[in-house]
Every structure is written in C-alpha cells, then in structure tokens.
Coordinates of C-alpha atoms in Angstrom, one line a residue:
X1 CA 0.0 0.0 0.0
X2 CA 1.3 3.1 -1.2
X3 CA 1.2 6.1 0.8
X4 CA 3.2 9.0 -1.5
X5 CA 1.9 12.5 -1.8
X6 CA -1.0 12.0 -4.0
X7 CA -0.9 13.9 -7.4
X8 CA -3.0 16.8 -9.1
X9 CA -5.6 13.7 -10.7
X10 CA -6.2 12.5 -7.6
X11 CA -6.9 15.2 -5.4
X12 CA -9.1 16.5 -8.1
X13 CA -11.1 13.9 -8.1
X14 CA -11.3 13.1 -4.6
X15 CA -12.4 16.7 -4.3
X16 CA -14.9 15.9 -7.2
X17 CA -16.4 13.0 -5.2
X18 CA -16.7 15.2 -1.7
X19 CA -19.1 17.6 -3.8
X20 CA -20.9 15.1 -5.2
X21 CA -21.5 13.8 -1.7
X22 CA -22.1 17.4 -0.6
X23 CA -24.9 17.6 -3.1
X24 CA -26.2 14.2 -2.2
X25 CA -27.0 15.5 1.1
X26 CA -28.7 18.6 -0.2
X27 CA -30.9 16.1 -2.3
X28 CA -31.7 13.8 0.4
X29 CA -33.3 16.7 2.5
X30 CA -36.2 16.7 0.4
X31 CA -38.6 13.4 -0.6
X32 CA -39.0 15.4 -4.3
X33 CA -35.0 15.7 -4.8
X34 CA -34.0 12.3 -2.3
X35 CA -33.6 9.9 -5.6
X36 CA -31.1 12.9 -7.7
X37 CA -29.5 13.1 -3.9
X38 CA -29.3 9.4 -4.2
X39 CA -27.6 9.3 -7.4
X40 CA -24.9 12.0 -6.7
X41 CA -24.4 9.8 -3.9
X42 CA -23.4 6.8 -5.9
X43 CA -21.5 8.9 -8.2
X44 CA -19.5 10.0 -5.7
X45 CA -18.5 7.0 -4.0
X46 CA -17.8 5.3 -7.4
X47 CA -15.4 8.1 -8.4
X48 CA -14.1 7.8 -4.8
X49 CA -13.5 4.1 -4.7
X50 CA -11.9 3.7 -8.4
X51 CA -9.7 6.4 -7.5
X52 CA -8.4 4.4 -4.1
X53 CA -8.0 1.0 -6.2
X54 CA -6.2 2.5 -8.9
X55 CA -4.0 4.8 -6.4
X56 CA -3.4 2.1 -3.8
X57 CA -2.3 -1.5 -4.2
X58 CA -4.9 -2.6 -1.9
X59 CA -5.5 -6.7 -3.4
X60 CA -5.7 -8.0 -6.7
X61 CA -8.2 -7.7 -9.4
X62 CA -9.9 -10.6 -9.0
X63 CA -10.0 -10.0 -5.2
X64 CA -11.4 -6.7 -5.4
X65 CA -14.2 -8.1 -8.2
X66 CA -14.5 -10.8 -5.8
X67 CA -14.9 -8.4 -2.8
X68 CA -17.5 -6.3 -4.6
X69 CA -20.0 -9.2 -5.6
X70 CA -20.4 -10.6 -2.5
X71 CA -20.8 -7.1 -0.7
X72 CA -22.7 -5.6 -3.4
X73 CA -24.8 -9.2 -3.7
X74 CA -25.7 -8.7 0.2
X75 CA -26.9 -5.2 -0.3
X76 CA -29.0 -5.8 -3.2
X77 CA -31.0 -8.6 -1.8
X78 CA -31.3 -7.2 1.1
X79 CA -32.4 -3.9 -0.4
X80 CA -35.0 -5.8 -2.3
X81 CA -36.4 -8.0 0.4
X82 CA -36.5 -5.4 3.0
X83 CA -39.6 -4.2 4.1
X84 CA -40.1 -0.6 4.2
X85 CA -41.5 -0.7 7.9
X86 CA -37.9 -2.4 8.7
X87 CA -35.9 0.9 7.7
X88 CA -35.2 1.6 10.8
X89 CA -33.2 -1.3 12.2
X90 CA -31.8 -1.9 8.8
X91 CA -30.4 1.5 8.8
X92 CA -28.6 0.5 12.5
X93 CA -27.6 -2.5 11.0
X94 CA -25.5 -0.1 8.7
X95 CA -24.5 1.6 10.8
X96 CA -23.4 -1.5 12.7
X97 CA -21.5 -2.5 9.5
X98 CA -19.6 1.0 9.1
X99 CA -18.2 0.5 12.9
X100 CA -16.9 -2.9 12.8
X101 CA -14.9 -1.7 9.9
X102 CA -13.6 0.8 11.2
X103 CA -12.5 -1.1 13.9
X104 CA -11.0 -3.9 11.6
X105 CA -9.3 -1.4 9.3
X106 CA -7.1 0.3 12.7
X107 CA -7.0 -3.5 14.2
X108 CA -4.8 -4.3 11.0
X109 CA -3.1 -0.3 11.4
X110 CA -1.9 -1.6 14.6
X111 CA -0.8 -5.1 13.8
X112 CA 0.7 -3.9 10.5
X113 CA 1.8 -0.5 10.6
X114 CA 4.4 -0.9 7.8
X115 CA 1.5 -1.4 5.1
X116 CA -0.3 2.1 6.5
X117 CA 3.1 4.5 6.4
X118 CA 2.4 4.9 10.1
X119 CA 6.1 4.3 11.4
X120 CA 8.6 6.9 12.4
X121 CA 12.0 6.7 12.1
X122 CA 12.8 5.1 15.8
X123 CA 10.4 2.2 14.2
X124 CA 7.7 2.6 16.6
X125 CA 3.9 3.7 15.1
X126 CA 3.7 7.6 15.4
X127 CA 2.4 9.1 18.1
X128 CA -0.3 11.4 16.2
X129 CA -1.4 8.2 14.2
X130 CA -1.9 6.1 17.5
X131 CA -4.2 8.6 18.4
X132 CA -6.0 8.6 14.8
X133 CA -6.3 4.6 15.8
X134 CA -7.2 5.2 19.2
X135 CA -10.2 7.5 18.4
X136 CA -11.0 5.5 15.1
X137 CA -11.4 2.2 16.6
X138 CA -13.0 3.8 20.0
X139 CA -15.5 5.5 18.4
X140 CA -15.7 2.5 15.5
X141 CA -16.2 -0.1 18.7
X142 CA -18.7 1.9 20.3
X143 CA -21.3 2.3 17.0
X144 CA -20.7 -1.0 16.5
X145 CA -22.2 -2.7 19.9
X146 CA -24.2 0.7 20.6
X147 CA -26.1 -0.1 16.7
X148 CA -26.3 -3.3 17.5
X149 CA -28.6 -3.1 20.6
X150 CA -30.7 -0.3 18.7
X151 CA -31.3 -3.3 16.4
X152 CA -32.3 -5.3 18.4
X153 CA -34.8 -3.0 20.1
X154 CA -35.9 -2.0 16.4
X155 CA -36.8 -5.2 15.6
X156 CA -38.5 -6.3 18.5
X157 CA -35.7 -9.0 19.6
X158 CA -35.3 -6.7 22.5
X159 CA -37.3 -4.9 25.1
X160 CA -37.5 -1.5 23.5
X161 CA -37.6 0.2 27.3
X162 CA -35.6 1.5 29.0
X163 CA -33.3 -1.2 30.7
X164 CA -31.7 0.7 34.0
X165 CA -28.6 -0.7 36.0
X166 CA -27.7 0.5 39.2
X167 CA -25.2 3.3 39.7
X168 CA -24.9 3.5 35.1
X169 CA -24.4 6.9 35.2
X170 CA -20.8 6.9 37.2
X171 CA -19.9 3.1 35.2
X172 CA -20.3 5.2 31.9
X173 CA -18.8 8.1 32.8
X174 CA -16.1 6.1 34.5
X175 CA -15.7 3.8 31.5
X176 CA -15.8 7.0 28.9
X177 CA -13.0 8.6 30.9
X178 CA -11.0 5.1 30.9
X179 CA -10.8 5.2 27.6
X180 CA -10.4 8.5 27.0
X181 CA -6.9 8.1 29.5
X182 CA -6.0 5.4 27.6
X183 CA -6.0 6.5 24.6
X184 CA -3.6 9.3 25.8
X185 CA -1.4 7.1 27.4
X186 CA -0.9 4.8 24.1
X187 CA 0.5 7.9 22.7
X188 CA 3.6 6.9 24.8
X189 CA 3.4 3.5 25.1
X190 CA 2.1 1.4 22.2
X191 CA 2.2 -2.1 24.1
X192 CA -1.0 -4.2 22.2
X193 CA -2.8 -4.5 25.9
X194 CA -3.8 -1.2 25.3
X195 CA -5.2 -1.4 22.3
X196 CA -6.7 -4.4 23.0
X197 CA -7.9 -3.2 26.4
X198 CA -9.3 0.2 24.4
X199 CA -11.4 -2.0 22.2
X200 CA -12.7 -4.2 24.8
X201 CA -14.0 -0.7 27.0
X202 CA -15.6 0.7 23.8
X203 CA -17.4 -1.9 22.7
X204 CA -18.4 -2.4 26.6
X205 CA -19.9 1.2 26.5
X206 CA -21.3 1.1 23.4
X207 CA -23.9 -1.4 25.0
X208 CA -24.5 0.2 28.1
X209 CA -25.1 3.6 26.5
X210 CA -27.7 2.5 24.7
X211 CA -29.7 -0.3 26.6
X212 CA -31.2 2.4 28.9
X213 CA -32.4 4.6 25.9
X214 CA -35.9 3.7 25.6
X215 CA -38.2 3.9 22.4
X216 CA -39.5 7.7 22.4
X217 CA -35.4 8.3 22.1
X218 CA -34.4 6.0 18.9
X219 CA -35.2 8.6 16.1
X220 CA -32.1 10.5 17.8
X221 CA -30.3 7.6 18.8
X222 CA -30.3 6.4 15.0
X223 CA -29.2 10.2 14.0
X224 CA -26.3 9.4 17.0
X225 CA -24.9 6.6 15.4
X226 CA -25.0 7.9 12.2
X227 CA -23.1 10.5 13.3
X228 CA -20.8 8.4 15.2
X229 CA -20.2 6.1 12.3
X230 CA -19.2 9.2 10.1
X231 CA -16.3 10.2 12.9
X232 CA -14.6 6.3 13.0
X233 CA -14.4 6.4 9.3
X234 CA -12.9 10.1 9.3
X235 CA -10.4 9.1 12.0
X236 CA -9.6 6.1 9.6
X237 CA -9.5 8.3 6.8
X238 CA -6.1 9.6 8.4
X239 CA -4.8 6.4 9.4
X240 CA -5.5 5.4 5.4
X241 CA -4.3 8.2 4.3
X242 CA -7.7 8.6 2.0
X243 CA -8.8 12.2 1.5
X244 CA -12.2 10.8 0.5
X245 CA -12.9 9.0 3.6
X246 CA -12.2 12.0 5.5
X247 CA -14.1 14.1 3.7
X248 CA -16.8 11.8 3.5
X249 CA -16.8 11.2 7.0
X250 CA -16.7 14.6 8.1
X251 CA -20.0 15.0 6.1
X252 CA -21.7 12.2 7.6
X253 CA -20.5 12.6 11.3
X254 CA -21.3 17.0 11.0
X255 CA -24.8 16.1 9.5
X256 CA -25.5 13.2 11.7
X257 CA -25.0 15.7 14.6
X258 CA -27.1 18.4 13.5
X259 CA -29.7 15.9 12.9
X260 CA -29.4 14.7 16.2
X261 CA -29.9 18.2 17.5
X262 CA -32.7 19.1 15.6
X263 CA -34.4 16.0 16.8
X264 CA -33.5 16.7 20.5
X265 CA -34.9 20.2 20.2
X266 CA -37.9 18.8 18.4
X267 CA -38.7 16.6 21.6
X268 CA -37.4 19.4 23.9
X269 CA -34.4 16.9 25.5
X270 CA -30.9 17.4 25.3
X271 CA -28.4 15.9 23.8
X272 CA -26.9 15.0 27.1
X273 CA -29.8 14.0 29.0
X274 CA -30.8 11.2 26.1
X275 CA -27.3 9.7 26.2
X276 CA -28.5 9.3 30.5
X277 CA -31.1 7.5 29.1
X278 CA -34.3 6.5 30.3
X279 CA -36.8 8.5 29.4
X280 CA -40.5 7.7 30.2
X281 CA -38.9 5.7 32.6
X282 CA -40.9 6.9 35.7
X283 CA -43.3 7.3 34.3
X284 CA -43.2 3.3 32.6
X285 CA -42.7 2.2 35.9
X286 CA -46.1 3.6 37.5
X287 CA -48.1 2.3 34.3
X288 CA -49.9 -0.5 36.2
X289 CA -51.4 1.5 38.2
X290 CA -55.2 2.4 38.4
X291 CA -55.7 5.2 36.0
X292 CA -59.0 7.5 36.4
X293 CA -61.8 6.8 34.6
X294 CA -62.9 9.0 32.1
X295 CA -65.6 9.2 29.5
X296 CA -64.7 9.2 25.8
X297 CA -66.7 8.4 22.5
X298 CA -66.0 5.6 20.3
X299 CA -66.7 5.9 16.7
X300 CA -66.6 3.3 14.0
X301 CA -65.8 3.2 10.4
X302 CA -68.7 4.5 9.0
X303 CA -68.6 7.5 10.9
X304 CA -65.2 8.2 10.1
X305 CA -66.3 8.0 6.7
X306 CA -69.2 10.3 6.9
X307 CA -67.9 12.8 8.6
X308 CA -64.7 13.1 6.3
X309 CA -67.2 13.2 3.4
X310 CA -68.7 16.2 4.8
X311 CA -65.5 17.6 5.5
X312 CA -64.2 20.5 3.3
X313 CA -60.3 19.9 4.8
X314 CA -58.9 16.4 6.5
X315 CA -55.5 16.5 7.9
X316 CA -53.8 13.0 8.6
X317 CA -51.4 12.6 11.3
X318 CA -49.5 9.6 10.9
X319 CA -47.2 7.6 13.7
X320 CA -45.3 4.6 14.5
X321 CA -48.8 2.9 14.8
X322 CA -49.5 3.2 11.3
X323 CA -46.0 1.9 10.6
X324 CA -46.5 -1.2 12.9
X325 CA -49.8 -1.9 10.8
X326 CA -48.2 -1.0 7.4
X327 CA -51.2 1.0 6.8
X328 CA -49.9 3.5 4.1
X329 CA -50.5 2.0 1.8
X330 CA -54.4 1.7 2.2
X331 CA -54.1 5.5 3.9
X332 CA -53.4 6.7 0.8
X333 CA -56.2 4.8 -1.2
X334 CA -58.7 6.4 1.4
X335 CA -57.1 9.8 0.9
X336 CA -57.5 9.4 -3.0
X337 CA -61.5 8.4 -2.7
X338 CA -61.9 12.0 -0.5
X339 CA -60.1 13.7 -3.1
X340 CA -62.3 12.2 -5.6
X341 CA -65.3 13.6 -3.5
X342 CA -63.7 17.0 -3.4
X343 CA -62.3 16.9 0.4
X344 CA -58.8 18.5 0.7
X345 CA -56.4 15.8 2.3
X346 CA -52.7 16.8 3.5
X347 CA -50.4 15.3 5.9
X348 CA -48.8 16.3 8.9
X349 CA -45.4 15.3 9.6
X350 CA -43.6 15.5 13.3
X351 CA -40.0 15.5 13.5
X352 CA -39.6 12.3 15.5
X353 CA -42.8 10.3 14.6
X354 CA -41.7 6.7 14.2
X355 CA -38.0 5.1 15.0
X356 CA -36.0 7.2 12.4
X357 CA -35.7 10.4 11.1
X358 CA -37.8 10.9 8.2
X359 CA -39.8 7.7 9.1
X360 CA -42.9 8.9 8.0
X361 CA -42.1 10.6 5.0
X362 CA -40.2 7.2 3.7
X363 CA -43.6 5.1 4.3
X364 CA -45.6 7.6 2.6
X365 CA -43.0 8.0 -0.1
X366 CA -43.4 3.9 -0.7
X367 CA -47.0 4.6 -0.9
X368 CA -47.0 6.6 -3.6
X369 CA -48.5 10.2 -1.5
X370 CA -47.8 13.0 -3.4
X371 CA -45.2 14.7 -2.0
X372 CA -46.8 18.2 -2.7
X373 CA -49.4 17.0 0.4
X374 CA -46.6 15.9 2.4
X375 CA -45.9 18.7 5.5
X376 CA -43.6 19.7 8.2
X377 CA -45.0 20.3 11.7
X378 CA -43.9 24.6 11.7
X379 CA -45.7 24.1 7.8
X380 CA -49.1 22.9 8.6
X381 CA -49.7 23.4 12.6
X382 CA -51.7 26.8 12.0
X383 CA -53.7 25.1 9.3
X384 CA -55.4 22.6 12.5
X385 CA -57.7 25.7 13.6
X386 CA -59.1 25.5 10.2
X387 CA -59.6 22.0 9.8
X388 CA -62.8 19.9 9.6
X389 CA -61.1 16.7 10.5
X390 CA -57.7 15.8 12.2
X391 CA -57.5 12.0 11.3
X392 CA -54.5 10.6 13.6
X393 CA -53.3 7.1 12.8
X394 CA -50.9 5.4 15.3
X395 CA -49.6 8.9 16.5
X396 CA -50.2 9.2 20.4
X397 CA -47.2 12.0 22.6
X398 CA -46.8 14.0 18.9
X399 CA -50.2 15.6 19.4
X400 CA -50.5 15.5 23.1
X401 CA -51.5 18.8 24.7
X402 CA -49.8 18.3 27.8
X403 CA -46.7 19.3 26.0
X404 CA -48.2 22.7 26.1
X405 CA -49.8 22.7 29.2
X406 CA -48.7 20.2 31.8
X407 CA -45.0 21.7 33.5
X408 CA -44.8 18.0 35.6
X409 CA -45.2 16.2 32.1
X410 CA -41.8 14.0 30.7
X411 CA -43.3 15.6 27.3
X412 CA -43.6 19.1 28.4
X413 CA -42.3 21.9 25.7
X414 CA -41.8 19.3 23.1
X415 CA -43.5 20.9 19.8
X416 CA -46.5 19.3 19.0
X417 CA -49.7 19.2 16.8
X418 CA -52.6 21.5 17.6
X419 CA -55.0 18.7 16.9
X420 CA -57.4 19.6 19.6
X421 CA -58.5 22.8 17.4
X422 CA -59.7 20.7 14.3
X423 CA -63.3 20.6 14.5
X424 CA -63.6 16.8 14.5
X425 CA -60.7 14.5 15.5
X426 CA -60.7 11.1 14.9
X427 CA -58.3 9.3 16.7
X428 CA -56.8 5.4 15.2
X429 CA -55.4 3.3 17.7
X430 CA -55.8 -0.6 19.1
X431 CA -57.0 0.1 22.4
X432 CA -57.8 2.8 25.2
X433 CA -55.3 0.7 27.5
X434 CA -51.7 2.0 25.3
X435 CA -50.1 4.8 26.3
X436 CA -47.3 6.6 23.6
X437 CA -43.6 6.0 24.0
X438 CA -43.0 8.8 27.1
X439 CA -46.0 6.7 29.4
X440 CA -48.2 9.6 29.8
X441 CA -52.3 9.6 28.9
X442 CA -53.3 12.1 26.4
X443 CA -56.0 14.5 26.7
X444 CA -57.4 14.5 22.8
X445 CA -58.8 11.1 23.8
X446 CA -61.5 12.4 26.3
X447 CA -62.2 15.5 24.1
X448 CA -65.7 16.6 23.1
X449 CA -65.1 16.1 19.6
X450 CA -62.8 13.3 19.4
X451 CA -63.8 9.9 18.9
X452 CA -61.8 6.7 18.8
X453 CA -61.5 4.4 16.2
X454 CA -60.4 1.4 18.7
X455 CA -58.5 -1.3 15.9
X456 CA -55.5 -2.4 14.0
X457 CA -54.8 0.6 11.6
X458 CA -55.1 -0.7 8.4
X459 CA -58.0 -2.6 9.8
X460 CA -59.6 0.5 10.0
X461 CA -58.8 2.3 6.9
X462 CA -59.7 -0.9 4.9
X463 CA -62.9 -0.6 6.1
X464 CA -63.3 3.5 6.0
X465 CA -62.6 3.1 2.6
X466 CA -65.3 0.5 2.0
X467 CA -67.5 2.9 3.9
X468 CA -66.4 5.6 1.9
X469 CA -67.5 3.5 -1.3
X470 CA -70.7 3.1 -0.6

C-alpha cells in the first residue's frame, strides 16, 4: 500500500467525489429531490473508490471483483427483500456495518503498521497516528455494539424500554474517561494491551449507552450513530491516508449531529440527557397502576367515513402505529376516494414520529402520496384551527396537549400538533389501554369532539374506505 503525496488527478477527483457527496445530502433533505441526492451519492463514492484501487495496491483484481459481488450481492437482496417498515433497524444495521470496519481497518493499522506508512524513524507507530487509531477504533467499537442493541430493540428481539442498571451513570462516565486516558497514554506507550484493552471498553460502552435509551429516544439515537459512524471512518481516513474517507466522513459525522440536535430540540431533551437515558422511565414504571376513569366516544368506520365526506379539509397525522400496521399503503387509497369527492387531504409530519428520522415521509414515499401534500409540523400546525377533520393514525405523545400545558409532564415543551382545534378529531389506535412512547395519557382522547376508532390501523382504513364506497 502506497502512501506518497497524492498527485493533481487525484486530489481533483477526490475533491470531485466530496461535492458530489455534498450535493447528495442537499438532495436527500427533500422526498421530491431524495432519488437525484441518491444518485450524486453513488456517483460519488464510485469516483471515490476507483480512484483508491487505482492509487493504492490494496489486493488483486480478481479479489477486489470478488470483494465487490459478495458485498454488493448482500446489499441488493437485502435492499430488495427489506420491508419498508424495517428501515429503521436496517439503517442501525449499517451503521453496525460501518463501525466494525472501522475497527477492523485500525485493528490491522496496529498489527501492521508498515503497510499504512504509520512508522517513524525510531520504528515505533507515530504518536499522532496512535491517536487517529485510538479514536477510530474507539468511536468505531462503540457504533458497532451501541447499533447493534438499537437493532435489536428496532426489531423487537429486545425490550424497546428503558433497561436501567444501578449506579450506570458513574460506570459510563467512568468507562468514557477510561478510555479517553488510555487513549492518551498509548500515545507513549504502544504495548498491544492497550489497544486491546481500548477495544474491549468501547465496545463495553457502546452497549451500556444504549440499553437504557428507551423507544421515544431511537429517532435521535439512530441520528447518533450515524453520526458516530461518520467520525470512526474520518479518524480512519487519516490512518489510510484517503482524502475521501475523511471528507466523507466529516459529512456524515457534521450532519449526523445536527440531525441529532434538531431531533433533541424537536422533543425538547438534550443531547446529554438522552445519552442518561431513560426517558419515560418513571413514568413506565407507574403504568400498572389504576388510572382515572374518564368518558370518551368511540366511533366506528362509517362515521369516520361520513364525517370526512362532509368535510371541506382532513388532515392525517401519521405515527409509528401506522408503521407497525403497514397501513400506508391503504391511507393513501382512502385519501384518494376523499379527493375524488372534493375533500382537501394533507399530511402532517412530526419530526420524530416513528424510529428514524424521516420515518414517516419514507412510508408515505413507498405509498406513492404526493409529495406536494406531504408537511412539516412549523408548515401545517396553524392550518389545524381551520380543519374539519384531524384523522390521527398510530400517533399518540406528537399531538398530546400536555406538552403545552402540563410543566410535571416527561413531554412538556416538546413541539406538537394542535390537533385539539380541528373541528372533528378522529383518533386510530388498538385500544384505550396503550399509552405513547413517554408513558403519559393524552387528553385528545376524552375530548368533546374526538372519537376513537379502537382497531388495527389498516383494519380500520380498509374498512373507512369501504364505507367511503358506498
């Protein structure tokens, strides 16, 4: 592996590549531009990993074409046979992926530092590089087992709540700052238990920083990672020696943590206090007990139907619920036979609905809604005092009004949707017993002009639009 000063072709088109990635990410912050963003995104990494393979003698051909069919066999089945409800873990699968490498890739600096140009002259790996491997494979460990348990709570292996061990808070911080004084000290002493013991930590606190983080925090714990996983292959990117990888690293880790803060602020939490973990968890833990009784309406199908035929303006509010049911698909047939019958439809999107960023808009992308209906919460919130109907589906703490009203709430000052304006509210969910993800009731349910359609989502939508047909 060569590690010369790269020439005027290369750094030209590694350069080419970052704004190609650069654009990608402008693209992908829109449903209309996402598959143009997608594009620039292959693109770039093409340019970017022909460039490395002709620059680098990494293997031989038939290895590399080797390498590339079995990788790029796995991701097109498993693009194909994925299910679009399953983003989410599949994304922390990827994320899973991205860390391990990173770990493998400064596992093999460390054993082989002659291949990476990483020695100095007294023979001995230099001291700015060991901390390139240090972070790298720190940060690389800790995605790795951190994305693994947000898989498994994804995809239902694992209790999605919050899992809370005695004293975590000093163990994490005590782990954090092991590794963190390690990492210093292997700047002046490279013997392999270091390394080795700096791997073992991270991946240790990789999993306990995330079994504590319960379900209403995964749309920012996904944003985490990814951020995370963009830092480990930026700190490898200087161990490499690869101008792309730390470019493209930089992009990922820098937008992975804005994300992350725009979906803390959108739940009112900071970053810091979702890292503690455990939120809801207080208020999980008091569940069982007797709640007070409270009258509420239910409504059925039909009156769903007729009321939304009457309607002038229906506004859907769509949640993990309606993921869960994979009901988009038949939301969006009802929402055509209203528009048929001259009702306005348009959908309201919250910021952290479902277990991802952008969960909801990829469902309703799949289904085919226009995206020209499709609307941010600061968008479409004023529009709820206007309403005829607020149809939520599978949405619960996103349009609770205690997050307006109630100071004691775990909710409270989280943005939310003004759904208790709309005229009529019809409210989709199984049962009267479920609480959302934070473990607090909801007032909408006992309001005057709510009624509940108590079913499985697309249960009741199949049989709306049946209603709505006749």
């Amino acid at each position: 592996m060569e590690h010369t000063a790269p020439s005027a072709w290369v750094m030209l088109a590694y350069l080419i590549s970052g704004v190609f990635f650069i654009l990608a990410l402008r693209g992908l912050s829109s449903p209309a531009t996402s598959q143009s963003g997608n594009r620039f995104g292959m693109a770039g990494m093409l340019i970017a990993v022909v460039t490395t393979l002709i620059t680098h003698d990494v293997a031989s051909l038939p290895e590399i074409i080797g390498a590339i069919a079995i990788g790029g066999g796995i991701g097109w089945v498993t693009a194909r046979k994925i299910a679009m409800t399953d983003m989410p873990q599949l994304v922390a699968a990827f994320h899973s992926l991205v860390g391990m490498a990173a770990v493998l890739v400064a596992a093999a600096a460390f054993l082989n530092p002659g291949a990476f140009g990483i020695l100095g002259a007294d023979g001995l790996i230099n001291p700015v590089s060991r901390v390139e491997m240090g972070l790298g494979i720190a940060i690389g460990a800790i995605t790795f087992s951190g994305s693994v348990i947000a898989f498994l709570k994804l995809a239902g292996k694992m209790s999605g709540a919050p899992i809370l061990l005695p004293l975590r808070h000093v163990i994490n911080l005590g782990t954090l700052a092991a590794i963190l004084g390690l990492i210093g000290y292997f700047t002046v002493d490279q013997s392999p238990w270091i390394f080795w013991t700096i791997t073992a930590l991270a991946f240790l606190i990789g999993f306990l920083l995330i079994i504590p983080i319960g379900g209403a925090d995964m749309p920012v714990v996904v944003s985490m990672l990814n951020s995370y996983s963009g830092w480990a292959a930026a700190a490898m990117g200087f161990t490499l020696h690869n101008t792309a990888m730390i470019i493209t690293g930089a992009l990922v880790g820098s937008s992975g943590a804005i994300l992350s803060y725009i979906m803390c602020k959108a739940m009112n939490r900071s970053f810091i206090s979702v890292i503690a973990g455990g939120f809801g968890a207080e208020a999980a833990a008091s569940s069982g007990e007797a709640k007070e009784q409270r009258p509420w309406k239910r409504g059925s199908a039909e009156d769903a139907a007729y009321m939304m035929q009457q309607a002038e303006s229906v506004i859907i509010v769509p949640g993990y619920g309606m993921a869960v049911a994979q009901a988009q698909h038949i939301l969006r047939e009802m929402a055509d036979v209203l528009k048929k019958q001259g009702v306005s439809v348009k959908y309201a999107i919250h910021p952290v609905a479902g277990r991802m960023p952008g969960h909801m808009n990829v469902l309703l992308a799949e289904a085919s809604v226009p995206y020209d209906e499709v609307f941010e919460l600061e968008d479409i919130n004023s529009e709820f005092a206007q309403a005829d109907v607020a149809f939520i589906i599978g949405a619960n703490d996103v349009v609770n009004p205690a997050a307006k009203t109630d100071k004691s709430s775990p909710i409270y000052g989280m943005p939310v949707f003004d759904v208790d304006k709309a005229k009529t509210v019809f409210f989709v969910k199984r049962s009267m017993g479920g609480v959302g993800y934070a473990g607090v009731d909801n007032d909408v349910f006992y309001m005057d002009q709510t009624m509940m359609l108590l079913a499985d989502a697309k249960k009741m939508c199949e049989d709306i639009v049946k209603a709505l047909q006749h």
